[in-house]
Phi, psi and omega in degrees: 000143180274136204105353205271129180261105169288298208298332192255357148281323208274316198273026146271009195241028187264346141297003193307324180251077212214136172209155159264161179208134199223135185196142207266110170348334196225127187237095193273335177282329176107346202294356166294329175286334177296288198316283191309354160281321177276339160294323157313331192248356173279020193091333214219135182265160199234121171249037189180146125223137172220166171247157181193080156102219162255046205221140174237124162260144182223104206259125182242154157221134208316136165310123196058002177266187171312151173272160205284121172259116208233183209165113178255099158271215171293325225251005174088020176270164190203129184212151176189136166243168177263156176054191183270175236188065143309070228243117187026074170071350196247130195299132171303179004266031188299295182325321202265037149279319171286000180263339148328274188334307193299318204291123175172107173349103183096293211263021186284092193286082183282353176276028167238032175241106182246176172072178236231113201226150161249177133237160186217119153192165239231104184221127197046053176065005194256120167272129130264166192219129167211183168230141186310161225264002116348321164090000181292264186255124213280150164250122174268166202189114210301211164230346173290327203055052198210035177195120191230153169184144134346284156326088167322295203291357174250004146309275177311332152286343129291337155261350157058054198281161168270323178280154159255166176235120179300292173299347141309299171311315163287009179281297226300330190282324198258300187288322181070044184170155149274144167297102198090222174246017178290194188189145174304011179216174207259164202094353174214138154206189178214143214306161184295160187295145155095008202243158183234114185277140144234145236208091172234200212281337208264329169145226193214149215215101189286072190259123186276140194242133163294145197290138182273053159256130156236000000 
């Protein structure tokens, strides 16, 4: 196709096999500890952990593939994405000391943002999360609200819902998708397109953005 950088698609895409996972510091059931024993024997390795409050992030990436791309400053900021990942034309993880800079709860200039994404970053004591803006890839989030991810399936192996929600399952059968913020089982769903989580010492705060689709 004309315009297309094989080279410069493979390096925005080298987070792809990659997921985060957030979660409010006391796992009374055990089962976060179970998962993360179990992540270990699926290939994937944790290539981040921090605290934020009372909260734990934790970022895996597949065992033996590309490293997870990621970019620390001076200044205690932090930003790494999952998937793939373009910031005003330039491939992670080259892009993201200006996109650190960019990164901030209103003022995100997402229409210089292409491709199918998470971001995680870590700025003025504040974590944020957002997903590209398109909504392809989704942050899934527990009915407890104390379990956030990238991951249908590391929800769901933590949170252990029991139903299917039937009408999510026919969109999916007819449509090859769901509809809205639902998700095929009742009890996990995922945040609306265009919302940005935030995380400080005080807790967590969901701000809906307008969408940059026109």
């Amino acid at each position: 196709r004309q315009g297309y950088n094989a080279e410069q698609h493979a390096k925005s895409s080298r987070g792809a096999m990659s997921f985060f996972l957030l979660f409010k510091n006391a796992d009374d059931s055990g089962r976060i500890g179970a998962f993360l024993l179990a992540s270990e024997r699926w290939g994937f390795e944790t290539a981040e952990d921090r605290t934020i409050g009372a909260y734990r992030l934790l970022l895996f990436r597949q065992r033996n593939l590309a490293t997870l791309p990621l970019y620390a400053s001076d200044k205690g900021g932090f930003i790494a994405v999952m998937g793939s990942l373009l910031f005003d034309g330039v491939p992670a993880p080259d892009c993201l000391p200006a996109l650190l800079d960019n990164i901030k709860e209103g003022t995100s200039k997402w229409d210089k943002l292409s491709g199918t994404h998470n971001i995680i970053a870590i700025r003025d004591e504040t974590l944020y999360i957002q997903a590209d803006a398109l909504g392809a890839s989704r942050i899934y989030v527990n009915e407890r609200e104390d379990i956030w991810s990238n991951s249908f399936l590391a929800v769901c192996e933590i949170a252990q819902p029991k139903h299917f929600d039937k009408q999510a399952c026919f969109e999916y059968m007819v449509a090859g998708s769901v509809f809205g913020n639902k998700s095929l089982v009742k009890g996990i769903d995922s945040l609306p397109t265009n919302s940005i989580l935030s995380i400080t010492d005080e807790g967590v705060q969901t701000h809906q953005r307008p969408s940059p689709v026109k």
